[in-house]
């Protein structure tokens, strides 16, 4: 097998791995579960978060290598774009674990907020910009023209993604039911989502002492954006407030890497931001433009793991240009590979 590079994008929902030759052709891909060393669910084989996450990362990588007909010895470079790479000890643990498995002559661990930048900023000599990711969770990352990076990590625990939005929908509906706040069309959406006949039934299911079958609360984020777009005042307030809060972290990121006030790419990514309603994105952009009027909102051209692959190719000495991209595109995995619900 020819020399290859490895790209891994590990989050709370899934871990994706790509193996490609140095000319940019993807030869293998693999998918596994949560690769976050803080949150990977313990199981029968790994009873703690850290080994459970490492096991999922390894499973995705080995699947990709097997499909490519390759081995770790063929990997000239590898980049791991991982949720949970937050503190120095996290980077040390992850790097040691990946080196122990022989994953790459050159190896780089980075926080998952950074991978999307290369997926959106192709052609930029520095891949500089600010990325706002709002999916199941949320994260903010930035890279400056001089190579400085910053990611929001646990600073942003108070402003997250779909799961937090779902909880805020429930709070709004519960408060409206009690007459604390005005009625909202979110009420009917919540009842439909849970297949319940009353708000009290929903509350009971979610808080009962004995576990009851329910649905992921994060699934309510789509309903929130639907109702906000339709004009419900409560929903619009929740969406614009959340977008402004995400924009605050984008402004911090820009300032930390020397981009504030400059015409940098503002990359908006993640499942929640793919919803047809523009309201959340507009609120983020408005807050960022209050500090950096020339920031340029953009969407990633490729999935984050493909951006990580571009970085791995550059680390191995390859030039990422339109010719390489033309070779890569026919070899991309099917769309279902990238699907969060996959």
Short mmCIF file of C-alpha atoms in Angstrom, two decimals:
data_model
loop_
_atom_site.label_atom_id
_atom_site.label_comp_id
_atom_site.label_asym_id
_atom_site.label_seq_id
_atom_site.Cartn_x
_atom_site.Cartn_y
_atom_site.Cartn_z
CA UNK A 1 0.00 0.00 0.00
CA UNK A 2 1.18 3.52 -0.79
CA UNK A 3 1.88 6.16 1.83
CA UNK A 4 -1.30 7.54 3.35
CA UNK A 5 -2.64 10.09 5.80
CA UNK A 6 -5.30 9.69 8.46
CA UNK A 7 -7.99 12.16 9.50
CA UNK A 8 -10.23 11.62 12.52
CA UNK A 9 -13.15 13.76 13.66
CA UNK A 10 -14.46 12.58 17.02
CA UNK A 11 -17.48 14.10 18.72
CA UNK A 12 -20.17 13.25 21.22
CA UNK A 13 -22.39 11.50 18.69
CA UNK A 14 -19.96 9.84 16.32
CA UNK A 15 -16.31 9.38 15.37
CA UNK A 16 -15.33 9.43 11.70
CA UNK A 17 -12.01 8.36 10.18
CA UNK A 18 -10.68 8.80 6.63
CA UNK A 19 -7.55 7.29 5.09
CA UNK A 20 -6.29 8.86 1.86
CA UNK A 21 -3.25 8.60 -0.37
CA UNK A 22 -1.04 11.66 -0.71
CA UNK A 23 -2.69 12.61 -4.01
CA UNK A 24 -5.96 13.15 -2.12
CA UNK A 25 -7.89 10.00 -3.00
CA UNK A 26 -9.83 8.53 -0.08
CA UNK A 27 -9.14 4.80 0.15
CA UNK A 28 -10.96 3.92 3.34
CA UNK A 29 -13.39 5.27 5.89
CA UNK A 30 -14.67 4.14 9.26
CA UNK A 31 -17.32 5.21 11.71
CA UNK A 32 -17.76 4.54 15.42
CA UNK A 33 -19.46 6.05 18.47
CA UNK A 34 -18.58 8.82 20.90
CA UNK A 35 -14.87 9.71 20.85
CA UNK A 36 -15.01 12.28 23.67
CA UNK A 37 -12.89 11.20 26.66
CA UNK A 38 -15.21 13.16 28.95
CA UNK A 39 -18.50 11.70 27.74
CA UNK A 40 -18.08 8.33 25.98
CA UNK A 41 -20.60 5.94 27.56
CA UNK A 42 -18.86 3.17 29.51
CA UNK A 43 -19.70 -0.35 28.34
CA UNK A 44 -18.90 -3.99 28.97
CA UNK A 45 -15.40 -3.71 27.49
CA UNK A 46 -14.52 -0.25 28.78
CA UNK A 47 -15.99 0.82 32.11
CA UNK A 48 -14.61 4.37 32.19
CA UNK A 49 -15.08 7.32 29.83
CA UNK A 50 -11.45 7.54 28.68
CA UNK A 51 -10.91 3.93 27.56
CA UNK A 52 -14.40 3.85 26.07
CA UNK A 53 -13.60 6.89 23.90
CA UNK A 54 -10.19 5.52 22.89
CA UNK A 55 -11.85 2.26 21.92
CA UNK A 56 -14.28 4.09 19.62
CA UNK A 57 -11.50 6.13 18.02
CA UNK A 58 -9.50 2.96 17.42
CA UNK A 59 -12.54 1.20 15.96
CA UNK A 60 -13.13 3.98 13.43
CA UNK A 61 -9.44 4.12 12.47
CA UNK A 62 -9.00 0.36 12.12
CA UNK A 63 -12.13 0.13 9.97
CA UNK A 64 -10.78 2.83 7.65
CA UNK A 65 -7.33 1.22 7.49
CA UNK A 66 -8.78 -2.20 6.74
CA UNK A 67 -10.95 -0.83 3.95
CA UNK A 68 -7.93 0.98 2.51
CA UNK A 69 -5.83 -2.18 2.64
CA UNK A 70 -3.36 -0.27 4.77
CA UNK A 71 -1.67 -0.46 8.17
CA UNK A 72 -0.50 2.15 10.69
CA UNK A 73 3.01 1.79 9.25
CA UNK A 74 1.79 3.40 6.01
CA UNK A 75 0.58 6.57 7.75
CA UNK A 76 2.85 9.53 7.04
CA UNK A 77 0.67 11.92 9.03
CA UNK A 78 -2.44 11.83 11.18
CA UNK A 79 -4.61 14.56 12.66
CA UNK A 80 -7.16 13.87 15.37
CA UNK A 81 -9.86 16.52 15.66
CA UNK A 82 -11.50 15.61 18.96
CA UNK A 83 -14.15 16.81 21.33
CA UNK A 84 -12.66 16.43 24.79
CA UNK A 85 -9.23 17.72 23.76
CA UNK A 86 -9.55 20.63 26.16
CA UNK A 87 -6.78 20.77 28.76
CA UNK A 88 -3.04 20.01 28.50
CA UNK A 89 -3.51 16.66 30.23
CA UNK A 90 -6.18 15.73 27.66
CA UNK A 91 -3.81 16.43 24.78
CA UNK A 92 -1.08 14.42 26.52
CA UNK A 93 -3.37 11.44 27.11
CA UNK A 94 -4.71 11.42 23.56
CA UNK A 95 -1.32 11.89 21.91
CA UNK A 96 0.22 9.11 23.99
CA UNK A 97 -2.66 6.77 23.16
CA UNK A 98 -2.49 7.44 19.43
CA UNK A 99 1.30 7.16 19.33
CA UNK A 100 1.09 3.86 21.20
CA UNK A 101 -1.09 2.58 18.37
CA UNK A 102 1.40 3.78 15.75
CA UNK A 103 -1.03 6.15 14.08
CA UNK A 104 1.24 8.33 11.98
CA UNK A 105 4.89 9.34 11.65
CA UNK A 106 3.67 12.88 12.30
CA UNK A 107 0.72 13.19 14.64
CA UNK A 108 -1.36 16.15 15.78
CA UNK A 109 -4.20 16.37 18.29
CA UNK A 110 -6.52 19.38 18.08
CA UNK A 111 -9.86 20.41 19.54
CA UNK A 112 -12.83 19.62 17.33
CA UNK A 113 -13.78 23.29 17.01
CA UNK A 114 -10.81 23.83 14.66
CA UNK A 115 -11.32 21.18 11.98
CA UNK A 116 -14.20 22.97 10.31
CA UNK A 117 -11.98 25.96 9.48
CA UNK A 118 -10.00 24.08 6.84
CA UNK A 119 -13.24 22.69 5.41
CA UNK A 120 -14.42 26.26 4.80
CA UNK A 121 -11.22 28.22 4.16
CA UNK A 122 -9.67 26.29 1.28
CA UNK A 123 -7.21 28.47 -0.57
CA UNK A 124 -6.35 30.58 2.44
CA UNK A 125 -2.62 30.34 3.18
CA UNK A 126 -3.30 30.38 6.94
CA UNK A 127 -6.79 28.80 7.21
CA UNK A 128 -7.53 31.65 9.59
CA UNK A 129 -11.04 32.51 10.73
CA UNK A 130 -13.61 31.87 13.42
CA UNK A 131 -15.85 28.80 13.50
CA UNK A 132 -19.15 28.60 15.37
CA UNK A 133 -20.46 25.05 15.60
CA UNK A 134 -23.95 24.36 16.89
CA UNK A 135 -25.01 20.73 16.76
CA UNK A 136 -25.87 18.42 19.63
CA UNK A 137 -23.50 20.61 21.65
CA UNK A 138 -21.74 23.80 20.65
CA UNK A 139 -18.16 24.96 20.29
CA UNK A 140 -16.21 27.95 19.03
CA UNK A 141 -12.72 27.88 17.56
CA UNK A 142 -10.41 30.33 15.84
CA UNK A 143 -7.07 30.44 14.08
CA UNK A 144 -5.25 33.73 13.52
CA UNK A 145 -3.00 34.74 10.62
CA UNK A 146 0.06 34.07 12.77
CA UNK A 147 -1.07 30.53 13.62
CA UNK A 148 -2.44 31.29 17.08
CA UNK A 149 -5.47 29.17 17.96
CA UNK A 150 -8.18 29.34 20.59
CA UNK A 151 -11.14 27.11 21.33
CA UNK A 152 -13.93 27.76 23.78
CA UNK A 153 -13.73 24.41 25.56
CA UNK A 154 -15.36 24.46 29.00
CA UNK A 155 -15.60 28.25 28.92
CA UNK A 156 -18.68 27.65 26.78
CA UNK A 157 -20.44 25.06 28.93
CA UNK A 158 -23.24 27.58 29.58
CA UNK A 159 -24.02 28.06 25.86
CA UNK A 160 -24.49 24.78 24.04
CA UNK A 161 -26.49 23.27 21.19
CA UNK A 162 -29.62 21.24 20.48
CA UNK A 163 -29.80 19.58 23.88
CA UNK A 164 -29.75 22.91 25.70
CA UNK A 165 -32.23 24.44 23.27
CA UNK A 166 -34.55 21.49 23.86
CA UNK A 167 -34.43 22.06 27.61
CA UNK A 168 -35.22 25.74 27.07
CA UNK A 169 -38.22 24.80 24.95
CA UNK A 170 -39.52 22.60 27.76
CA UNK A 171 -38.99 25.33 30.36
CA UNK A 172 -40.90 27.79 28.16
CA UNK A 173 -43.79 25.36 27.72
CA UNK A 174 -43.93 24.46 31.41
CA UNK A 175 -43.93 28.12 32.42
CA UNK A 176 -46.61 28.97 29.86
CA UNK A 177 -48.76 26.11 31.13
CA UNK A 178 -48.62 27.62 34.62
CA UNK A 179 -49.42 31.09 33.33
CA UNK A 180 -46.02 32.47 34.31
CA UNK A 181 -45.30 33.41 30.70
CA UNK A 182 -47.58 33.94 27.66
CA UNK A 183 -48.94 30.98 25.65
CA UNK A 184 -46.67 29.62 22.93
CA UNK A 185 -47.17 27.45 19.86
CA UNK A 186 -44.27 25.37 21.18
CA UNK A 187 -46.83 23.67 23.43
CA UNK A 188 -48.41 21.70 20.59
CA UNK A 189 -45.02 20.87 19.13
CA UNK A 190 -43.88 19.42 22.46
CA UNK A 191 -47.07 17.36 22.85
CA UNK A 192 -46.71 16.01 19.32
CA UNK A 193 -43.01 15.25 19.76
CA UNK A 194 -43.60 13.19 22.89
CA UNK A 195 -46.95 11.76 21.79
CA UNK A 196 -48.54 13.15 24.94
CA UNK A 197 -52.03 14.50 25.61
CA UNK A 198 -51.02 17.12 28.19
CA UNK A 199 -48.03 19.14 29.32
CA UNK A 200 -48.28 17.50 32.73
CA UNK A 201 -47.89 14.10 31.07
CA UNK A 202 -44.67 15.30 29.43
CA UNK A 203 -43.36 16.62 32.74
CA UNK A 204 -44.24 13.33 34.45
CA UNK A 205 -42.43 11.24 31.85
CA UNK A 206 -39.30 13.34 32.12
CA UNK A 207 -39.17 13.50 35.92
CA UNK A 208 -40.74 10.24 37.13
CA UNK A 209 -38.88 8.29 39.79
CA UNK A 210 -39.21 5.13 37.68
CA UNK A 211 -37.68 5.49 34.19
CA UNK A 212 -40.15 6.03 31.36
CA UNK A 213 -39.57 5.74 27.63
CA UNK A 214 -39.09 9.14 26.05
CA UNK A 215 -37.33 10.86 23.14
CA UNK A 216 -34.09 12.86 23.03
CA UNK A 217 -34.78 16.39 24.24
CA UNK A 218 -32.38 17.79 21.64
CA UNK A 219 -34.87 16.81 18.96
CA UNK A 220 -36.99 19.79 20.01
CA UNK A 221 -34.44 22.23 18.56
CA UNK A 222 -35.90 21.80 15.08
CA UNK A 223 -39.40 22.53 16.39
CA UNK A 224 -38.06 25.64 18.11
CA UNK A 225 -36.59 26.97 14.87
CA UNK A 226 -39.76 26.09 12.96
CA UNK A 227 -41.96 28.02 15.38
CA UNK A 228 -39.55 30.95 15.55
CA UNK A 229 -39.64 31.22 11.77
CA UNK A 230 -43.45 31.05 11.88
CA UNK A 231 -43.48 34.05 14.22
CA UNK A 232 -44.07 32.67 17.72
CA UNK A 233 -42.75 35.36 20.07
CA UNK A 234 -41.40 32.96 22.70
CA UNK A 235 -39.59 30.84 20.13
CA UNK A 236 -38.11 33.87 18.39
CA UNK A 237 -36.83 35.23 21.70
CA UNK A 238 -35.17 31.91 22.58
CA UNK A 239 -33.50 31.66 19.17
CA UNK A 240 -32.23 35.23 18.98
CA UNK A 241 -31.00 35.13 22.58
CA UNK A 242 -29.11 31.92 21.90
CA UNK A 243 -27.63 33.26 18.67
CA UNK A 244 -26.42 36.38 20.43
CA UNK A 245 -24.77 34.26 23.12
CA UNK A 246 -23.01 32.15 20.47
CA UNK A 247 -21.92 35.38 18.81
CA UNK A 248 -20.38 36.56 22.08
CA UNK A 249 -18.07 33.55 22.10
CA UNK A 250 -17.21 34.14 18.44
CA UNK A 251 -16.16 37.68 19.36
CA UNK A 252 -13.97 36.34 22.17
CA UNK A 253 -12.37 33.85 19.77
CA UNK A 254 -11.64 36.58 17.21
CA UNK A 255 -10.06 38.79 19.86
CA UNK A 256 -7.92 35.98 21.29
CA UNK A 257 -6.25 35.25 17.93
CA UNK A 258 -5.92 38.82 16.68
CA UNK A 259 -8.81 38.83 14.19
CA UNK A 260 -11.20 41.27 15.84
CA UNK A 261 -12.06 44.12 13.47
CA UNK A 262 -10.55 42.35 10.45
CA UNK A 263 -12.44 40.84 7.46
CA UNK A 264 -12.15 37.22 8.62
CA UNK A 265 -14.29 34.22 7.55
CA UNK A 266 -17.04 33.51 10.10
CA UNK A 267 -17.78 29.82 9.56
CA UNK A 268 -21.21 28.59 10.68
CA UNK A 269 -21.53 24.83 11.01
CA UNK A 270 -23.37 22.06 12.81
CA UNK A 271 -26.74 20.38 12.51
CA UNK A 272 -28.77 23.11 14.21
CA UNK A 273 -27.32 25.74 11.87
CA UNK A 274 -28.32 23.62 8.87
CA UNK A 275 -32.00 24.17 9.68
CA UNK A 276 -33.78 26.16 6.91
CA UNK A 277 -34.59 29.05 9.24
CA UNK A 278 -31.92 31.78 9.07
CA UNK A 279 -32.83 33.31 12.44
CA UNK A 280 -30.14 31.66 14.56
CA UNK A 281 -27.41 32.42 12.03
CA UNK A 282 -28.63 36.00 11.66
CA UNK A 283 -28.42 36.54 15.42
CA UNK A 284 -24.86 35.18 15.51
CA UNK A 285 -23.81 37.34 12.57
CA UNK A 286 -25.39 40.48 14.02
CA UNK A 287 -23.49 40.05 17.29
CA UNK A 288 -20.18 39.40 15.51
CA UNK A 289 -20.69 42.37 13.17
CA UNK A 290 -21.09 44.61 16.23
CA UNK A 291 -17.36 44.07 16.85
CA UNK A 292 -16.07 43.04 13.42
CA UNK A 293 -18.29 44.61 10.73
CA UNK A 294 -16.26 43.08 7.89
CA UNK A 295 -16.49 39.48 9.13
CA UNK A 296 -17.62 37.30 6.23
CA UNK A 297 -20.25 34.65 7.09
CA UNK A 298 -19.67 31.40 5.24
CA UNK A 299 -20.63 27.75 5.34
CA UNK A 300 -18.19 24.83 5.13
CA UNK A 301 -17.66 23.51 1.63
CA UNK A 302 -16.99 20.06 3.06
CA UNK A 303 -17.76 18.06 6.19
CA UNK A 304 -15.36 18.78 9.10
CA UNK A 305 -13.53 15.45 8.78
CA UNK A 306 -12.65 16.37 5.18
CA UNK A 307 -11.18 19.63 6.44
CA UNK A 308 -9.13 17.58 8.89
CA UNK A 309 -8.00 15.42 5.97
CA UNK A 310 -6.79 18.52 4.11
CA UNK A 311 -4.75 19.49 7.18
CA UNK A 312 -3.28 15.97 7.38
CA UNK A 313 -2.31 16.09 3.72
CA UNK A 314 -0.57 19.42 4.22
CA UNK A 315 1.21 18.03 7.29
CA UNK A 316 2.52 15.23 5.05
CA UNK A 317 3.77 17.77 2.51
CA UNK A 318 0.97 17.59 -0.05
CA UNK A 319 -0.47 20.71 -1.66
CA UNK A 320 -4.23 21.09 -1.21
CA UNK A 321 -5.50 22.82 -4.35
CA UNK A 322 -8.42 22.48 -6.74
CA UNK A 323 -6.64 19.70 -8.64
CA UNK A 324 -6.33 17.63 -5.46
CA UNK A 325 -9.94 18.39 -4.54
CA UNK A 326 -11.05 17.21 -7.99
CA UNK A 327 -9.36 13.87 -7.30
CA UNK A 328 -10.83 13.67 -3.81
CA UNK A 329 -14.48 14.42 -4.53
CA UNK A 330 -15.33 11.21 -6.47
CA UNK A 331 -13.87 9.17 -3.59
CA UNK A 332 -15.90 10.77 -0.77
CA UNK A 333 -17.96 8.36 1.36
CA UNK A 334 -21.75 8.36 0.86
CA UNK A 335 -23.72 11.14 2.55
CA UNK A 336 -25.08 8.66 5.11
CA UNK A 337 -21.55 8.24 6.49
CA UNK A 338 -21.61 11.83 7.76
CA UNK A 339 -25.20 11.78 9.03
CA UNK A 340 -25.50 12.41 12.76
CA UNK A 341 -28.32 9.87 12.99
CA UNK A 342 -26.59 7.60 10.49
#
